[in-house]
Amino acid sequence: MGSKDRGERRAGARVAGMAVGLSVLAILFFGLGDMTTMRGSSTTTTTGKVTKGAAGLVEERRTAASLEKSVKPVDSKTDRGEEAPLPPRLATSEEAIFTRFKAPNVTMGPFSYFKRIEPRQNFTYCNQTYAEEPFVLVTTEPDHRCKCYATHCNDIDYPTHSYVMLRVGGSKEDQDSLRVNLEKVYSTHNEKTGPTVETVVHGSGLRYRAYNTILQGMVNNKADRDAYQRNSFLVLTEKGRNLEELRDGLVRFSNGLKVSVSGQSDGYKELSKLVPRHLAIGKQTAQKCKKFNQYDNSFIIQYFKRPRNIAQIVKRLKAQKGRNEILVNDDSGTEVGVWIRELEKGTPIRYTILVSGNIHEIRGYNRLAKIAHGKLLVLLQDDDYPSNGGRWLRHAHHLFKMNDKLGLVGGFTGTIQGGPLTNKYGVGRASIKFKSGFRKPFMFATLVNMGPFLIRRSYFLESGMFNGNFSCRGEPGIGFDYEFALRTWYLGYHVGVFKSEMNYHVGDWASSGTRRNRGLYKKRQTIKRRNTRYYKGTYGPLDPKQCPNCLDMYYKQGLHGRPTTPYKKLKGVGIKVHDLNYALRKNASAF
């Protein structure tokens, strides 16, 4: 065989290899959510809906492949590229498939993610799927073990029994009755043989100080007392909340395999009646489900000892237009009365205050999201003020309305690592390069930083919410926002960053929270390093030796201010981020 023939064969092999590579990329990033449906003409999802058959998927992927080929390489020196046509119309979020992510014992990176804890299962409420949360394994990490006192950490996150106690009054008689029944419940708690329990108490006149005194007086042993407090939740709401609605919300809030619902009104007669969680929820009528979706926005605030900011936060949130509710996780339990006073002052608003014994942001956001009734979840922090004007919120609704596959929008910063658009955009960083059809700054980003996060509620609940592996109770979850952004891309949804018009880091933010002393800040940095390993080890490049379980989608191919990878050599999610941004630049009115 001549050298010319060998050269031609090598060239042909290279071309064939490139074609196969492009096909794999097209399937991975445009059809990943539907991979499980290729076996037959139609498949029923976990929500009971029928997805498109194989023929439809092939057609969609042909469209996606043609879109990818139409985007020409970009010269990294000029930061200009051939403008891409608009992507095809995207499927609605309700049609998203999560079967692959919910499969039993899926090993992803250094921890078993969404591992089934039988017989714990997803459940549905008013056609909304509540997926099981990630199985927390942080206690096994040698450099960062969780301290859960007399109770195992898994018993706190995954109790076998949840006891919901409704409308507990504040009189001495009511408090004595509550104490007796709490002692009854916790006398059954046994972390070695089971059952493990949690209590969810709804206060109707019961003040937090009185509730805390009851818990403190139950046992003399400090370790047991701390364990009981960490397994106890006090929930306070506005007066007049519908009892059935309240019951259903607190059952959804619960994490137990079985749930008991009792209350002051029935003398806790139903306390010992434990049933599976989906059976504890009342009948789902059309009227009830209509109320479940009647709110536009659920503002969820993570709070810890920043009392000077409360009045201004409430005032500004009440000024936002639309049908809204406010939910607060008072992690410190120090300003419960202040929150109630400010929320009940002036214009009435639906509110929920959770006093949680320092579970911190990941678990606080997850728990309150399960109670929320708003179509859009707006996750806020206690050192940020929302703008008095409502343009930022109207802009967010516009973005979600125009793009049915948009799952998450960050309002602080967004990062692209690799390609001509490599940079960090947003507050204190480079200006957001593009604008949406709302004529305000917006672009797609690989990663986004918390504060605020705006998330489609249906997607957040179906995705399994935030990953508790990124934080022990009472500790910061540095990097949980990056992991959720990468998971959103992995599930076939989009992530973006926009100008949220927030006033950031108000008050004494630098001297409070986890930055308030050197020891806590050092722990924060340790958690950051550990969690960075977690999300890189889950979504990073596949390596048979170093990372055999990596999902091969997140490539760090450039940093702002340094040489970066040209468009031709992009890998993983970076390709889709660039293509969507070029489509946005081509026709902003479609976004």
Coordinates of C-alpha atoms in Angstrom, one line a residue:
M1 CA 0.0 0.0 0.0
G2 CA 1.4 3.4 -1.0
S3 CA 1.9 6.3 1.4
K4 CA -0.7 8.3 -0.5
D5 CA -3.3 5.6 0.1
R6 CA -2.4 5.4 3.8
G7 CA -2.7 9.2 4.1
E8 CA -6.1 9.2 2.4
R9 CA -7.3 6.4 4.8
R10 CA -6.0 8.3 7.8
A11 CA -7.7 11.5 6.6
G12 CA -10.9 9.5 6.1
A13 CA -10.7 8.0 9.5
R14 CA -10.2 11.5 11.1
V15 CA -13.2 12.9 9.3
A16 CA -15.3 9.9 10.3
G17 CA -14.2 10.3 13.9
M18 CA -15.1 14.0 13.9
A19 CA -18.5 13.2 12.5
V20 CA -19.1 10.6 15.3
G21 CA -17.9 13.1 17.9
L22 CA -20.3 15.8 16.6
S23 CA -23.2 13.3 16.6
V24 CA -22.5 12.4 20.2
L25 CA -22.3 16.0 21.3
A26 CA -25.6 16.8 19.5
I27 CA -27.4 13.9 21.2
L28 CA -25.8 14.7 24.6
F29 CA -26.8 18.3 24.8
F30 CA -30.0 18.4 22.9
G31 CA -31.6 15.1 23.6
L32 CA -30.3 13.9 27.0
G33 CA -33.5 14.3 28.8
D34 CA -35.3 12.0 26.3
M35 CA -32.6 9.3 26.1
T36 CA -34.7 6.9 28.1
T37 CA -37.6 7.1 25.7
M38 CA -35.8 5.7 22.6
R39 CA -36.7 2.1 23.2
G40 CA -40.3 2.4 22.2
S41 CA -42.8 4.6 20.5
S42 CA -43.9 6.2 23.7
T43 CA -43.0 6.1 27.4
T44 CA -44.8 7.2 30.5
T45 CA -42.8 9.5 32.8
T46 CA -42.7 9.4 36.6
T47 CA -45.4 12.1 36.5
G48 CA -47.7 9.8 34.5
K49 CA -47.4 11.9 31.2
V50 CA -46.6 10.3 27.9
T51 CA -43.5 11.6 26.1
K52 CA -42.7 11.6 22.3
G53 CA -41.8 8.4 20.6
A54 CA -38.5 7.5 18.8
A55 CA -39.6 9.1 15.5
G56 CA -40.2 12.4 17.2
L57 CA -36.9 12.3 19.0
V58 CA -35.0 11.6 15.8
E59 CA -36.6 14.6 14.1
E60 CA -35.8 16.8 17.1
R61 CA -32.2 15.7 17.1
R62 CA -31.9 16.3 13.4
T63 CA -33.1 19.9 14.0
A64 CA -30.6 20.2 16.9
A65 CA -27.8 18.8 14.8
S66 CA -28.5 21.3 11.9
L67 CA -28.5 24.1 14.5
E68 CA -25.2 23.1 15.8
K69 CA -23.6 22.9 12.3
S70 CA -25.0 26.3 11.4
V71 CA -23.0 28.0 14.2
K72 CA -19.6 28.7 12.7
P73 CA -16.3 28.8 14.7
V74 CA -15.5 32.0 16.5
D75 CA -12.2 33.9 16.3
S76 CA -11.2 34.1 20.0
K77 CA -9.1 37.2 19.3
T78 CA -11.9 39.3 18.1
D79 CA -14.6 37.8 20.4
R80 CA -17.0 37.8 17.4
G81 CA -18.7 34.8 15.9
E82 CA -21.1 33.8 13.1
E83 CA -24.6 34.5 14.4
A84 CA -26.6 31.4 14.9
P85 CA -30.3 31.0 14.0
L86 CA -32.8 30.7 16.8
P87 CA -33.2 27.3 18.5
P88 CA -36.3 25.3 17.8
R89 CA -39.3 25.8 20.1
L90 CA -38.6 24.2 23.4
A91 CA -40.7 21.6 25.2
T92 CA -42.6 22.7 28.3
S93 CA -41.1 22.0 31.7
E94 CA -43.9 19.7 32.5
E95 CA -42.7 17.3 29.8
A96 CA -39.2 17.0 31.1
I97 CA -38.0 13.5 31.9
F98 CA -36.2 12.8 35.1
T99 CA -36.2 9.0 34.9
R100 CA -32.5 8.7 34.4
F101 CA -31.7 10.9 37.4
K102 CA -34.2 9.1 39.7
A103 CA -33.0 5.6 38.9
P104 CA -32.0 3.5 42.0
N105 CA -28.4 3.7 43.1
V106 CA -27.1 6.0 40.4
T107 CA -23.4 6.6 41.2
M108 CA -22.2 10.0 40.3
G109 CA -18.8 11.1 41.3
P110 CA -17.6 10.7 44.8
F111 CA -21.0 10.1 46.3
S112 CA -24.1 8.1 45.5
Y113 CA -26.6 10.7 44.3
F114 CA -30.3 10.2 44.5
K115 CA -29.7 6.8 46.0
R116 CA -33.0 5.2 46.9
I117 CA -33.7 4.8 50.6
E118 CA -36.4 2.2 50.3
P119 CA -39.3 2.5 50.5
R120 CA -38.9 6.3 50.2
Q121 CA -40.4 7.4 46.9
N122 CA -41.5 10.4 45.0
F123 CA -45.1 11.6 45.5
T124 CA -47.4 13.8 43.6
Y125 CA -49.6 16.7 44.8
C126 CA -52.0 18.4 42.4
N127 CA -50.0 17.1 39.4
Q128 CA -46.7 18.4 40.9
T129 CA -44.0 15.8 41.4
Y130 CA -42.0 16.0 44.6
A131 CA -38.8 14.1 43.9
E132 CA -36.8 12.5 46.7
E133 CA -33.9 14.6 47.9
P134 CA -30.2 13.6 47.4
F135 CA -29.0 11.0 49.9
V136 CA -26.6 12.9 52.2
L137 CA -23.3 11.2 52.8
V138 CA -21.2 14.1 54.2
T139 CA -20.6 12.2 57.5
T140 CA -18.2 9.9 55.6
E141 CA -15.9 12.6 54.5
P142 CA -12.6 12.4 56.5
D143 CA -11.8 16.1 56.2
H144 CA -15.3 17.3 57.1
R145 CA -17.4 15.2 59.4
C146 CA -20.8 16.4 60.5
K147 CA -21.5 16.7 64.2
C148 CA -25.1 15.6 64.9
Y149 CA -24.7 15.1 68.7
A150 CA -26.7 12.1 70.0
T151 CA -28.5 11.6 66.7
H152 CA -27.0 10.3 63.5
C153 CA -27.1 12.9 60.7
N154 CA -29.2 10.6 58.5
D155 CA -31.8 10.3 61.2
I156 CA -32.3 14.1 61.0
D157 CA -32.5 14.3 57.2
Y158 CA -34.4 11.0 56.8
P159 CA -36.5 10.3 59.9
T160 CA -38.8 7.3 59.7
H161 CA -41.7 9.2 61.4
S162 CA -42.9 12.8 61.2
Y163 CA -45.4 14.2 63.7
V164 CA -47.4 17.2 62.6
M165 CA -49.2 19.1 65.3
L166 CA -51.6 21.8 64.1
R167 CA -52.8 25.1 65.6
V168 CA -51.1 24.9 69.0
G169 CA -52.2 27.7 71.3
G170 CA -50.2 29.8 73.7
S171 CA -52.1 29.3 77.0
K172 CA -50.4 27.5 79.9
E173 CA -52.8 24.6 79.4
D174 CA -52.0 24.4 75.7
Q175 CA -48.2 24.5 76.4
D176 CA -48.6 21.7 79.1
S177 CA -50.5 19.6 76.6
L178 CA -47.9 20.1 73.9
R179 CA -45.1 19.2 76.4
V180 CA -46.8 15.9 77.3
N181 CA -47.2 14.9 73.7
L182 CA -43.7 15.9 72.6
E183 CA -42.3 13.8 75.4
K184 CA -44.5 10.9 74.2
V185 CA -43.1 11.3 70.7
Y186 CA -39.5 11.6 71.6
S187 CA -39.6 8.7 74.0
T188 CA -40.0 6.4 70.9
H189 CA -36.9 7.9 69.2
N190 CA -34.0 5.5 68.9
E191 CA -31.2 6.1 66.5
K192 CA -29.9 2.6 66.8
T193 CA -33.0 0.5 66.4
G194 CA -35.5 3.1 65.2
P195 CA -37.9 4.7 64.8
T196 CA -36.3 8.1 64.3
V197 CA -38.7 11.0 64.6
E198 CA -39.1 14.7 63.7
T199 CA -41.9 17.0 65.0
V200 CA -43.5 19.9 63.0
V201 CA -45.5 22.2 65.3
H202 CA -47.7 24.9 63.9
G203 CA -48.1 27.7 66.4
S204 CA -51.4 29.6 66.7
G205 CA -50.7 31.9 69.6
L206 CA -47.7 29.8 70.7
R207 CA -44.6 32.0 70.9
Y208 CA -41.1 30.7 70.0
R209 CA -39.7 31.5 73.5
A210 CA -42.4 29.4 75.1
Y211 CA -41.8 26.6 72.6
N212 CA -38.1 26.7 73.2
T213 CA -38.6 26.5 76.9
I214 CA -40.7 23.4 76.5
L215 CA -37.9 21.7 74.5
Q216 CA -35.2 22.8 76.9
G217 CA -37.1 21.3 79.8
M218 CA -37.8 17.9 78.3
V219 CA -34.4 16.4 79.1
N220 CA -31.4 17.2 81.3
N221 CA -28.8 15.8 79.0
K222 CA -27.4 18.5 76.7
A223 CA -26.6 16.1 73.8
D224 CA -30.1 14.7 73.8
R225 CA -31.6 18.2 74.1
D226 CA -29.6 19.5 71.1
A227 CA -30.7 16.4 69.1
Y228 CA -34.4 17.0 69.9
Q229 CA -34.1 20.7 68.9
R230 CA -32.5 19.7 65.6
N231 CA -35.4 17.4 64.9
S232 CA -38.1 19.9 65.8
F233 CA -39.6 22.6 63.6
L234 CA -41.9 25.5 64.6
V235 CA -44.0 26.9 61.8
L236 CA -45.9 30.2 62.2
T237 CA -48.3 31.7 59.6
E238 CA -50.7 34.6 59.2
K239 CA -54.0 34.3 61.0
G240 CA -56.8 32.6 59.2
R241 CA -54.8 30.2 57.1
N242 CA -57.2 27.5 55.8
L243 CA -56.8 24.4 58.0
E244 CA -56.8 21.8 55.1
E245 CA -54.3 23.9 53.2
L246 CA -52.1 24.2 56.3
R247 CA -52.3 20.4 56.9
D248 CA -51.3 19.5 53.3
G249 CA -48.5 22.0 53.3
L250 CA -46.9 20.7 56.6
V251 CA -47.3 17.1 55.4
R252 CA -45.4 18.0 52.2
F253 CA -42.8 19.8 54.4
S254 CA -42.2 16.6 56.4
N255 CA -39.5 14.2 55.5
G256 CA -40.7 11.1 57.4
L257 CA -41.7 7.9 55.6
K258 CA -44.9 7.9 57.7
V259 CA -46.7 11.0 59.0
S260 CA -49.1 11.6 61.9
V261 CA -51.4 14.6 61.8
S262 CA -53.0 15.7 65.1
G263 CA -53.7 19.0 66.9
Q264 CA -54.9 21.0 69.8
S265 CA -58.5 20.9 68.6
D266 CA -58.7 17.1 68.7
G267 CA -56.7 16.6 71.9
Y268 CA -53.9 14.9 69.9
K269 CA -56.1 11.8 69.5
E270 CA -54.6 11.1 66.1
L271 CA -51.0 11.3 67.4
S272 CA -50.3 7.6 67.2
K273 CA -52.0 7.2 63.8
L274 CA -49.1 7.0 61.3
V275 CA -49.7 6.6 57.6
P276 CA -47.5 6.9 54.5
R277 CA -47.0 10.5 53.6
H278 CA -49.0 10.5 50.4
L279 CA -52.0 9.1 52.3
A280 CA -51.7 11.8 55.0
I281 CA -52.5 14.5 52.5
G282 CA -56.2 15.2 52.1
K283 CA -58.2 14.6 48.9
Q284 CA -56.9 16.7 46.0
T285 CA -59.9 18.5 44.6
A286 CA -59.9 20.9 41.7
Q287 CA -60.6 23.8 44.0
K288 CA -57.7 22.9 46.2
C289 CA -55.3 22.5 43.3
K290 CA -56.4 25.9 41.9
K291 CA -55.4 27.5 45.2
F292 CA -52.1 25.6 45.1
N293 CA -51.1 27.5 41.9
Q294 CA -52.7 30.9 42.6
Y295 CA -49.6 32.8 43.7
D296 CA -47.1 34.4 41.3
N297 CA -44.0 34.6 43.5
S298 CA -42.8 32.9 46.6
F299 CA -40.1 35.0 48.3
I300 CA -38.0 32.6 50.4
I301 CA -35.5 34.3 52.8
Q302 CA -32.6 32.7 54.6
Y303 CA -32.1 34.6 57.8
F304 CA -29.5 34.5 60.7
K305 CA -29.0 37.4 63.1
R306 CA -29.2 40.5 61.0
P307 CA -32.1 42.3 62.7
R308 CA -31.4 45.8 61.2
N309 CA -32.3 44.5 57.7
I310 CA -35.7 43.0 58.5
A311 CA -38.0 46.0 58.2
Q312 CA -36.5 47.1 54.9
I313 CA -36.6 43.7 53.3
V314 CA -40.3 43.2 54.2
K315 CA -41.2 46.7 53.0
R316 CA -39.5 46.2 49.7
L317 CA -41.0 42.8 49.1
K318 CA -44.5 44.0 49.9
A319 CA -44.0 46.7 47.3
Q320 CA -43.6 44.1 44.5
K321 CA -46.6 43.7 42.3
G322 CA -48.4 40.5 41.8
R323 CA -49.9 37.9 44.1
N324 CA -47.0 37.1 46.4
E325 CA -46.1 35.3 49.6
I326 CA -43.1 35.6 51.9
L327 CA -41.4 32.6 53.6
V328 CA -38.6 33.0 56.1
N329 CA -36.2 30.5 57.6
D330 CA -35.2 32.2 60.9
D331 CA -32.3 29.9 61.5
S332 CA -31.1 31.7 64.6
G333 CA -34.6 31.9 66.2
T334 CA -33.6 35.3 67.6
E335 CA -36.0 37.7 65.7
V336 CA -39.2 35.7 65.3
G337 CA -41.3 38.4 66.9
V338 CA -39.7 41.2 64.8
W339 CA -40.5 39.3 61.6
I340 CA -44.1 38.8 62.7
R341 CA -44.5 42.5 63.6
E342 CA -43.1 43.7 60.3
L343 CA -45.1 41.2 58.2
E344 CA -48.4 42.0 59.9
K345 CA -47.8 45.8 59.7
G346 CA -49.6 47.7 56.9
T347 CA -50.7 45.7 53.8
P348 CA -51.5 42.1 54.7
I349 CA -49.6 39.4 53.0
R350 CA -49.5 35.6 53.2
Y351 CA -46.4 34.5 55.2
T352 CA -44.7 31.5 56.7
I353 CA -41.9 31.7 59.3
L354 CA -39.9 28.5 60.0
V355 CA -37.8 28.3 63.2
S356 CA -35.5 25.4 62.5
G357 CA -32.7 25.1 65.0
N358 CA -29.9 26.2 62.6
I359 CA -30.3 23.9 59.6
H360 CA -28.8 26.6 57.3
E361 CA -29.6 27.6 53.8
I362 CA -29.7 24.4 51.7
R363 CA -32.2 22.6 54.0
G364 CA -34.0 25.8 54.8
Y365 CA -34.7 26.6 51.1
N366 CA -35.6 23.0 50.3
R367 CA -38.1 22.7 53.2
L368 CA -39.8 26.0 52.5
A369 CA -40.0 25.4 48.8
K370 CA -42.2 22.3 49.5
I371 CA -44.7 24.6 51.3
A372 CA -44.6 27.4 48.7
H373 CA -47.5 28.1 46.4
G374 CA -45.8 30.6 44.0
K375 CA -45.2 29.6 40.4
L376 CA -41.8 31.3 40.7
L377 CA -39.5 30.7 43.6
V378 CA -37.4 33.8 44.5
L379 CA -34.6 32.7 46.9
L380 CA -33.1 35.7 48.8
Q381 CA -30.5 36.3 51.5
D382 CA -30.7 38.5 54.6
D383 CA -28.0 40.9 53.6
D384 CA -29.6 41.9 50.2
Y385 CA -32.4 44.4 49.6
P386 CA -34.6 43.9 46.5
S387 CA -35.3 47.0 44.4
N388 CA -38.4 49.0 45.2
G389 CA -39.3 49.0 41.5
G390 CA -40.6 45.8 40.1
R391 CA -38.8 45.8 36.8
W392 CA -36.4 43.0 37.9
L393 CA -39.3 40.7 38.8
R394 CA -41.2 41.5 35.6
H395 CA -38.1 40.8 33.6
A396 CA -37.7 37.4 35.3
H397 CA -41.3 36.4 34.5
H398 CA -40.7 37.5 30.9
L399 CA -37.6 35.3 30.6
F400 CA -39.4 32.2 32.0
K401 CA -42.5 32.9 29.8
M402 CA -40.4 33.1 26.6
N403 CA -38.2 30.1 27.3
D404 CA -40.1 27.0 28.6
K405 CA -36.7 25.2 29.2
L406 CA -35.3 28.0 31.4
G407 CA -35.0 26.5 34.8
L408 CA -32.7 28.8 36.8
V409 CA -31.8 32.5 36.6
G410 CA -29.1 34.0 38.9
G411 CA -29.2 37.7 39.9
F412 CA -25.6 38.1 41.2
T413 CA -22.9 36.7 38.9
G414 CA -22.6 34.2 36.1
T415 CA -19.5 32.4 34.8
I416 CA -18.5 31.0 31.4
Q417 CA -15.2 29.0 31.5
G418 CA -13.9 28.4 28.0
G419 CA -14.6 29.9 24.6
P420 CA -14.8 33.5 23.3
L421 CA -17.4 34.4 25.9
T422 CA -15.1 33.3 28.8
N423 CA -15.6 35.7 31.7
K424 CA -17.5 36.3 35.0
Y425 CA -20.5 38.6 34.4
G426 CA -22.7 40.5 36.8
V427 CA -22.3 42.5 40.0
G428 CA -18.8 43.8 40.4
R429 CA -17.7 41.9 37.3
A430 CA -17.9 42.3 33.5
S431 CA -21.2 43.8 32.2
I432 CA -23.7 41.2 31.0
K433 CA -23.1 41.2 27.2
F434 CA -26.6 40.7 25.8
K435 CA -30.2 41.8 26.4
S436 CA -33.4 39.9 26.3
G437 CA -36.6 40.9 24.6
F438 CA -37.4 42.8 27.8
R439 CA -34.5 45.1 26.8
K440 CA -32.6 44.4 30.0
P441 CA -29.3 42.7 30.5
F442 CA -29.4 38.9 30.3
M443 CA -27.3 36.0 29.0
F444 CA -26.8 32.3 29.4
A445 CA -24.1 31.1 31.8
T446 CA -22.5 27.8 32.8
L447 CA -22.4 28.6 36.5
V448 CA -24.3 31.2 38.6
N449 CA -23.8 32.4 42.1
M450 CA -26.5 32.5 44.7
G451 CA -28.2 35.8 45.6
P452 CA -30.9 35.9 44.3
F453 CA -31.9 32.7 42.6
L454 CA -35.1 32.6 40.6
I455 CA -36.3 29.1 39.8
R456 CA -39.4 27.6 38.2
R457 CA -41.1 25.8 41.1
S458 CA -42.2 22.8 39.0
Y459 CA -38.6 22.3 37.9
F460 CA -37.0 22.8 41.4
L461 CA -39.3 20.2 43.0
E462 CA -38.9 17.7 40.3
S463 CA -35.1 18.0 40.2
G464 CA -34.7 17.0 43.9
M465 CA -33.9 20.5 45.0
F466 CA -30.5 21.5 46.5
N467 CA -28.0 18.9 47.4
G468 CA -27.6 18.4 51.2
N469 CA -24.2 16.8 50.6
F470 CA -22.8 20.3 50.3
S471 CA -23.5 21.2 53.9
C472 CA -23.8 19.9 57.4
R473 CA -26.7 21.3 59.3
G474 CA -25.8 24.8 60.6
E475 CA -22.9 25.2 58.2
P476 CA -22.6 27.1 54.9
G477 CA -23.1 25.1 51.7
I478 CA -20.4 26.8 49.5
G479 CA -20.7 25.6 45.9
F480 CA -24.3 24.2 46.2
D481 CA -25.3 26.9 43.6
Y482 CA -22.7 25.8 41.1
E483 CA -23.8 22.1 41.5
F484 CA -27.4 23.0 41.0
A485 CA -26.6 25.1 37.8
L486 CA -24.6 22.1 36.4
R487 CA -27.4 19.7 37.3
T488 CA -29.9 22.0 35.5
W489 CA -27.8 21.9 32.3
Y490 CA -27.4 18.1 32.7
L491 CA -31.2 17.7 32.9
G492 CA -31.7 19.5 29.7
Y493 CA -32.8 22.9 31.2
H494 CA -31.1 26.3 30.7
V495 CA -29.3 28.6 33.2
G496 CA -28.9 32.4 32.8
V497 CA -27.8 35.5 34.7
F498 CA -29.6 38.8 34.6
K499 CA -29.4 42.3 36.2
S500 CA -31.6 41.9 39.4
E501 CA -31.3 45.5 40.6
M502 CA -30.6 44.4 44.2
N503 CA -28.7 46.3 46.9
Y504 CA -26.1 43.8 47.9
H505 CA -24.3 43.3 51.2
V506 CA -26.2 45.9 53.2
G507 CA -25.8 46.4 57.0
D508 CA -23.1 44.5 58.9
W509 CA -22.7 41.6 56.4
A510 CA -18.9 41.6 56.7
S511 CA -18.9 41.1 60.5
S512 CA -21.8 38.7 60.7
G513 CA -22.9 35.3 59.4
T514 CA -20.1 32.8 58.8
R515 CA -17.5 35.7 58.3
R516 CA -17.9 37.0 61.8
N517 CA -14.8 35.2 63.2
R518 CA -11.6 33.6 62.0
G519 CA -12.6 30.0 63.0
L520 CA -15.9 30.1 61.1
Y521 CA -14.3 31.6 58.1
K522 CA -11.6 29.0 58.0
K523 CA -14.3 26.3 58.1
R524 CA -16.0 28.1 55.3
Q525 CA -12.9 27.8 53.2
T526 CA -12.5 24.1 54.0
I527 CA -16.0 23.5 52.9
K528 CA -15.4 25.4 49.7
R529 CA -12.4 23.3 48.8
R530 CA -14.3 20.0 49.6
N531 CA -17.4 21.0 47.7
T532 CA -15.4 22.1 44.6
R533 CA -14.1 18.5 44.5
Y534 CA -17.6 17.3 44.7
Y535 CA -19.1 19.1 41.8
K536 CA -16.0 18.7 39.6
G537 CA -15.9 15.0 40.5
T538 CA -19.5 14.6 39.4
Y539 CA -19.8 16.6 36.2
G540 CA -16.2 16.9 35.1
P541 CA -14.3 15.1 32.3
L542 CA -14.6 11.3 32.2
D543 CA -11.3 9.6 33.2
P544 CA -11.2 5.8 33.4
K545 CA -8.6 6.0 36.3
Q546 CA -9.2 9.3 38.0
C547 CA -13.0 9.8 37.5
P548 CA -14.7 6.7 36.0
N549 CA -18.2 8.0 37.0
C550 CA -17.9 11.6 35.9
L551 CA -20.6 12.8 33.6
D552 CA -18.1 14.3 31.1
M553 CA -20.0 17.6 30.6
Y554 CA -18.1 20.3 32.7
Y555 CA -14.8 21.3 31.2
K556 CA -12.9 24.2 32.7
Q557 CA -11.4 25.5 29.4
G558 CA -10.6 29.1 30.3
L559 CA -10.7 31.8 33.0
H560 CA -11.4 35.5 32.7
G561 CA -8.3 37.5 32.2
R562 CA -6.3 34.5 30.8
P563 CA -5.9 32.8 27.4
T564 CA -9.0 30.7 26.6
T565 CA -10.1 27.9 24.3
P566 CA -11.4 28.9 20.8
Y567 CA -14.9 27.9 19.9
K568 CA -13.7 25.0 17.7
K569 CA -12.2 23.2 20.7
L570 CA -15.0 23.7 23.2
K571 CA -16.3 20.6 25.0
G572 CA -19.2 19.8 27.1
V573 CA -21.8 22.3 28.3
G574 CA -19.7 25.2 27.0
I575 CA -20.9 24.5 23.4
K576 CA -24.5 24.8 24.3
V577 CA -23.9 28.0 26.4
H578 CA -22.2 29.7 23.5
D579 CA -24.8 28.6 20.9
L580 CA -27.7 29.9 23.0
N581 CA -26.0 33.2 23.6
Y582 CA -25.4 33.6 19.8
A583 CA -29.0 32.8 19.2
L584 CA -29.9 35.4 21.8
R585 CA -27.7 38.0 20.1
K586 CA -29.3 37.1 16.7
N587 CA -32.9 37.6 17.9
A588 CA -33.3 39.0 21.4
S589 CA -37.1 39.3 20.9
A590 CA -37.4 35.5 21.1
F591 CA -36.0 35.4 24.6

